[in-house]
Short mmCIF file of C-alpha atoms in Angstrom, two decimals:
data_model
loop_
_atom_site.label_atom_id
_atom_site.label_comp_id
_atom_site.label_asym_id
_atom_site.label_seq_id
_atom_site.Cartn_x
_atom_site.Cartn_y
_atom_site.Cartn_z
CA UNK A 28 106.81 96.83 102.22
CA UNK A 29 109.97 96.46 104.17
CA UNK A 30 112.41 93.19 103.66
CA UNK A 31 115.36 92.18 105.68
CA UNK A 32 117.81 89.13 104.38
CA UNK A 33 119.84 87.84 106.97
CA UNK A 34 123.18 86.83 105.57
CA UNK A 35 124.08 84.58 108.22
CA UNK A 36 127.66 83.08 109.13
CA UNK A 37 127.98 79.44 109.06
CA UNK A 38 130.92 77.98 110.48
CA UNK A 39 131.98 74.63 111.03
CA UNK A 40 132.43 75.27 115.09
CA UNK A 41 128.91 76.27 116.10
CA UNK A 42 126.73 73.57 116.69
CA UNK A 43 123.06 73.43 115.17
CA UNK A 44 121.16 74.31 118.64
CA UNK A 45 123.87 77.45 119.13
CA UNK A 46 123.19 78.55 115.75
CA UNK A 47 119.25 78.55 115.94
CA UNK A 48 118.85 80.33 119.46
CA UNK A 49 121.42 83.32 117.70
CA UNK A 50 119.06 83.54 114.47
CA UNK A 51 116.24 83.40 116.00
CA UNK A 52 117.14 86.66 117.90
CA UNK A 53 118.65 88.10 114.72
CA UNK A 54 115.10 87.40 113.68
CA UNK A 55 113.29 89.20 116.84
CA UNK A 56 115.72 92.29 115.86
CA UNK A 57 113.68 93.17 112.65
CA UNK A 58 110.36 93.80 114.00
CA UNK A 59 110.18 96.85 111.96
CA UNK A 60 109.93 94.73 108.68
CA UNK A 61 107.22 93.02 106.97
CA UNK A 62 109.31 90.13 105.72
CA UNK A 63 112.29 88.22 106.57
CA UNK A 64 114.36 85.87 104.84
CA UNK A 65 117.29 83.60 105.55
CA UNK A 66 119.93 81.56 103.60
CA UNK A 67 119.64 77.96 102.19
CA UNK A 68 120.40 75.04 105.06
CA UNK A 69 121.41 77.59 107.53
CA UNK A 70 120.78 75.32 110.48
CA UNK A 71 124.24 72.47 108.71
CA UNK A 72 125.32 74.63 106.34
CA UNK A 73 124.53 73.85 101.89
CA UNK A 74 128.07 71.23 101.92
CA UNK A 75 128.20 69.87 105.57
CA UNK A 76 127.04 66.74 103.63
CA UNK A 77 127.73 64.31 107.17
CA UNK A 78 125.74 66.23 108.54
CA UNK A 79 122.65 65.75 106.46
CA UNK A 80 121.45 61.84 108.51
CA UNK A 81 122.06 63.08 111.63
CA UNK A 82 120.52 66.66 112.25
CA UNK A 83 117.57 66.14 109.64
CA UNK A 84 114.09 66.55 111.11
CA UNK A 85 110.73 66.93 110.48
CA UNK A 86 108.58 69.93 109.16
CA UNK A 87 107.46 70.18 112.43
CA UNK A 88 111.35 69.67 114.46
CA UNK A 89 112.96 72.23 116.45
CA UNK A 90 114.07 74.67 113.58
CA UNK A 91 109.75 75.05 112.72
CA UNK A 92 109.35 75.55 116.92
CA UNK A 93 112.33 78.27 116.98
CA UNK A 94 111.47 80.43 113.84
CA UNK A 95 108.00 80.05 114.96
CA UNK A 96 108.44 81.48 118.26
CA UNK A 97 111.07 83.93 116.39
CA UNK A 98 108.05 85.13 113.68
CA UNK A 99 105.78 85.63 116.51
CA UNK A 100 107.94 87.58 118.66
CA UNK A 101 108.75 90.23 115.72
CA UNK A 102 105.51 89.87 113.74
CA UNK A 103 106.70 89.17 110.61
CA UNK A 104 106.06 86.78 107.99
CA UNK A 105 109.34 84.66 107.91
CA UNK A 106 111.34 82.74 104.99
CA UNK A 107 113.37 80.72 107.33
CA UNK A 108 115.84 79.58 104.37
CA UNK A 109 115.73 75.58 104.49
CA UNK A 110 116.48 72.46 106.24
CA UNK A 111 117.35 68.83 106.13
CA UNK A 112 113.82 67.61 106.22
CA UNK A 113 113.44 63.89 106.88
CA UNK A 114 109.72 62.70 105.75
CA UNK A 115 107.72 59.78 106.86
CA UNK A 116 109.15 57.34 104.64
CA UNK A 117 112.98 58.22 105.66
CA UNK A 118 113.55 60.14 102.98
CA UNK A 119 115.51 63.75 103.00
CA UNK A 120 114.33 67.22 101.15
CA UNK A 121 115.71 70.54 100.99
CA UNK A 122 112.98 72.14 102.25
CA UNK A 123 111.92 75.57 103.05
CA UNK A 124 109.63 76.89 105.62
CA UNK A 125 107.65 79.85 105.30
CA UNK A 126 106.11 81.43 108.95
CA UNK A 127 103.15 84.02 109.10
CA UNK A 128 103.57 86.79 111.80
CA UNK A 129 101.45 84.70 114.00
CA UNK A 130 103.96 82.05 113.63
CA UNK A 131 101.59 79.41 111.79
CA UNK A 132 103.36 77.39 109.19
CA UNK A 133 101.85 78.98 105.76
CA UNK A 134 104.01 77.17 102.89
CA UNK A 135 106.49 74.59 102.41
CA UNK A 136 108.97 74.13 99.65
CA UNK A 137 110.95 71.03 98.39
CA UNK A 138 113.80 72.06 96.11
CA UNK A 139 113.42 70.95 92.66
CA UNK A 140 116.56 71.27 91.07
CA UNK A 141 119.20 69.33 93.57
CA UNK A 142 122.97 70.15 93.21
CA UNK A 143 125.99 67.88 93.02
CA UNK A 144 126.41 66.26 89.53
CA UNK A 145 125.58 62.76 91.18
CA UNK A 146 127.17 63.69 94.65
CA UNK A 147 126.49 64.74 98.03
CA UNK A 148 123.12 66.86 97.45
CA UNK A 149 122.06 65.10 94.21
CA UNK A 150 122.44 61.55 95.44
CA UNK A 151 121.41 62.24 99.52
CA UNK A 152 118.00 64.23 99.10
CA UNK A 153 114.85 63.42 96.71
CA UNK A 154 113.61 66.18 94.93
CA UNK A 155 110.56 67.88 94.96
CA UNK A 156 107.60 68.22 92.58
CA UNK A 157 105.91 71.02 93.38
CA UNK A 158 105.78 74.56 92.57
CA UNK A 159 105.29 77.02 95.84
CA UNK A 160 103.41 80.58 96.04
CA UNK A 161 102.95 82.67 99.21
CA UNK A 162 100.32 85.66 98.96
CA UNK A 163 101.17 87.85 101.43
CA UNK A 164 97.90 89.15 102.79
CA UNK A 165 98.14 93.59 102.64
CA UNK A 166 101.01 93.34 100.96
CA UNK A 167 99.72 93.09 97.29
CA UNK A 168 102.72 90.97 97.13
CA UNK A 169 103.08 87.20 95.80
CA UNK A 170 106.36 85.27 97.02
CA UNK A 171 107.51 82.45 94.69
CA UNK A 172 109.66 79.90 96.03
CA UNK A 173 112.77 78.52 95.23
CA UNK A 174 116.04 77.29 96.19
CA UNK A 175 120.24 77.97 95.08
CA UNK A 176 120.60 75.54 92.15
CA UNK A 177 117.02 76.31 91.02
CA UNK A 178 118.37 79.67 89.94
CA UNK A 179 119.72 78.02 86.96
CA UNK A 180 116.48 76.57 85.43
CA UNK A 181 114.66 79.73 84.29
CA UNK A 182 111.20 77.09 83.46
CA UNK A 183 110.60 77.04 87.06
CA UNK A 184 110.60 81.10 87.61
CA UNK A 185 108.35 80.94 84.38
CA UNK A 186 106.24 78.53 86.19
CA UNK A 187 105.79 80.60 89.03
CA UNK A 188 104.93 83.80 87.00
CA UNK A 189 102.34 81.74 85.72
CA UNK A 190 100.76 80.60 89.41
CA UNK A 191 100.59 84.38 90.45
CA UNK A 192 104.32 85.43 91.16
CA UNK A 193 105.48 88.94 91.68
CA UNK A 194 108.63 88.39 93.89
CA UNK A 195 110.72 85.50 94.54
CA UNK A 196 112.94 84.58 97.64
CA UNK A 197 115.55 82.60 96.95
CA UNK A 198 117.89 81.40 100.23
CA UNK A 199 121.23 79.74 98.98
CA UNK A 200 124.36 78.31 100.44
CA UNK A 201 125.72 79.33 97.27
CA UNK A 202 130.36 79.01 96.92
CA UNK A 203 132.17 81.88 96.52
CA UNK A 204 134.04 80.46 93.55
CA UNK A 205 131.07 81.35 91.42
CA UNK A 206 130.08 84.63 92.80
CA UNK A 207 129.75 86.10 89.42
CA UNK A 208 127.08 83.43 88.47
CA UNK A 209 125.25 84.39 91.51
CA UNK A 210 124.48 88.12 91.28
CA UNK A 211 124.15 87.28 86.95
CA UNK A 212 121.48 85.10 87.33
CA UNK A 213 119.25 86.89 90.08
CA UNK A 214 119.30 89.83 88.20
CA UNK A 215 118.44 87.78 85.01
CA UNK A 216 115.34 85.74 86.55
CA UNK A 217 114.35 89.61 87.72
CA UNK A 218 114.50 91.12 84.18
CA UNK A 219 112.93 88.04 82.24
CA UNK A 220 110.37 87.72 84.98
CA UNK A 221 109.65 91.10 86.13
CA UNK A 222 109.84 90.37 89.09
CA UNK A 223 111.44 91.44 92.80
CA UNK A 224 114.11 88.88 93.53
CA UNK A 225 115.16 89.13 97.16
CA UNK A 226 118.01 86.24 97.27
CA UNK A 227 120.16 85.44 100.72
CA UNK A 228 123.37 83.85 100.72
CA UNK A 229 125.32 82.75 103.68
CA UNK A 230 128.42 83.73 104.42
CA UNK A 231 131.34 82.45 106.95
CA UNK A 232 133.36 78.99 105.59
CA UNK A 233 131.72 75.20 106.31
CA UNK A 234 133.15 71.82 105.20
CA UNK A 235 136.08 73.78 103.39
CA UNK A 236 133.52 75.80 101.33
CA UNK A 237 133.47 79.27 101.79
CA UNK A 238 130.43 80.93 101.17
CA UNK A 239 129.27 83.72 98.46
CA UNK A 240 127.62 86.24 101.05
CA UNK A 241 126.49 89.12 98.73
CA UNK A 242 122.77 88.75 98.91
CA UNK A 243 120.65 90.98 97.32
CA UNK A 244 117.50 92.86 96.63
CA UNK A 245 116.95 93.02 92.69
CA UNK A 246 113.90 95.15 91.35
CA UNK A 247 111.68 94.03 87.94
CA UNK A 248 113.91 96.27 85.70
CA UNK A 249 116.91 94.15 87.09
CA UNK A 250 118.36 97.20 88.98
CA UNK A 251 120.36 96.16 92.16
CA UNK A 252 118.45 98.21 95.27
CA UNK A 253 121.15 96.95 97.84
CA UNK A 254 124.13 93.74 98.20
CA UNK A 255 125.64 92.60 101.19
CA UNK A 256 129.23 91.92 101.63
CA UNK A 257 131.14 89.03 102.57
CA UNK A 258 130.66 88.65 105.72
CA UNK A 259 127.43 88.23 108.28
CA UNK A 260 125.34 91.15 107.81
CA UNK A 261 121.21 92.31 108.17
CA UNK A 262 120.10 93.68 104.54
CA UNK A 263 116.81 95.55 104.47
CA UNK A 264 115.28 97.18 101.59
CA UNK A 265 111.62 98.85 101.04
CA UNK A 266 110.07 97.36 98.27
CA UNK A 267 107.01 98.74 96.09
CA UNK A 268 104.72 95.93 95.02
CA UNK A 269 103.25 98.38 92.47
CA UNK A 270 106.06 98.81 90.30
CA UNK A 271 105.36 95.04 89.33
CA UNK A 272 102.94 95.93 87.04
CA UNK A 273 104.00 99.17 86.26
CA UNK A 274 107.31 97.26 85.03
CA UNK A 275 105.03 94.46 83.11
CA UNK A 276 102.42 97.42 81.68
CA UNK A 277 105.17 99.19 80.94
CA UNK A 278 107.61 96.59 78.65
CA UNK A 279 105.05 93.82 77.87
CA UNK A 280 107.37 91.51 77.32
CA UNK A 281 105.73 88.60 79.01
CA UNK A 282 102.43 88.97 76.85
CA UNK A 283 104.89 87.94 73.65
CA UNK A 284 105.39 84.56 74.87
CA UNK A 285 105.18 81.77 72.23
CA UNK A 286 106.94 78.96 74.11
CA UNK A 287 105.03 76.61 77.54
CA UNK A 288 102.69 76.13 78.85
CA UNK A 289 100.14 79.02 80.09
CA UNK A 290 97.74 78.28 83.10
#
């Protein structure tokens, strides 16, 4: 199975509509993969906090119509990282959209875990409730969802081990201050879990924050496969969904659990 994370630039001086007609052909260019994935609020950018009121919009807005279109036109099943979704009651979610290759929408995702220490984020956005699988149909290959901050609550990864994981995509807006914490815990939630983590950053600077960049493709022994740089960049990677349980069979580490809850 073939993945491609698009580590895309966000900068403060291209407007929301500019910036989804260029992904979405960034998106038509990897028609040779199975999967693509981008970063975490792509559309504003993770800190463009003024932003959030005015360009949120439904599940069903003009981001959904674009990467649609976008899936279709490549045939592949999309991650399309996460907007400012506004709800029927008013309220705002991070939320993440996941596209089949025949550009139907096929899972949603509300980030749990919502950063800002009682600011921008935290205070802006409700969270959500739910945990989020994907099957990927052929692939032999089960996506679980979840957001930037969420890397940092290792329950929910358990969680999604438990509903059937065996990768998990993970778009962030994530700072480059904290780099280190970034590449530390993906490969952590890949050991513990073993589990594929496939985890895009943007890159580029937006409301004085610059961005991490380095995305990357972490297999279930918590080797590295491939990182991006800095800057804007395409990172594909073939994956094998059967070292999954060749890892787990292997080190049955997750069998010795004593702790949670087991469904």
């Amino acid at each position: 199975m073939r993945a491609s994370l698009i580590q895309i630039a966000v900068h403060d001086g291209e407007s929301v509509a500019s910036r989804r007609s260029r992904v979405a052909e960034l998106v038509r260019e990897q028609s040779g993969s199975d999967l693509v994935v981008l970063p975490e609020l792509w559309p504003v950018g993770a800190f463009a906090y003024e932003l959030f009121e005015t360009e949120a919009e439904p599940v069903d807005g003009p981001t959904r119509a674009v990467m649609a279109e976008a899936a279709r036109d490549a045939g592949v099943w999309l991650h399309a990282g996460s907007i400012v979704e506004r709800a029927g009651d008013g309220s705002l979610y991070n939320t993440a959209l996941v596209l089949s290759p025949e550009g139907e929408l096929a899972a949603t995702y509300r980030k749990i875990h919502r950063f800002g220490f009682d600011q921008g984020e935290a205070v802006m956005m409700a969270a959500g409730d739910s945990l989020t699988t994907v099957p990927l149909p052929g692939q032999d290959l089960t996506l679980g969802l979840a957001t930037c901050y969420d890397l940092r609550f290792p329950e929910l990864f358990r969680g999604l081990v438990d509903n059937g994981a065996t990768a998990f995509v993970v778009p962030a807006g994530w700072p480059a201050r904290r780099r280190a914490h970034w590449t530390l815990l993906n490969r952590a939630r890949a050991v513990e879990d073993q589990a594929y983590v496939l985890a895009c950053c943007s890159a580029g600077t937006h409301a004085g924050v610059e961005q991490a960049g380095h995305s990357l493709v972490v297999d279930p022994w918590g080797e590295v496969l491939a990182e991006a740089g800095p800057g804007e960049e395409v990172l594909t990677v073939d994956l094998d969904p059967k070292k999954i349980p060749e890892t787990r069979e292997a080190f049955p580490a997750l069998k010795d659990r004593m702790l949670g809850l087991r469904r």
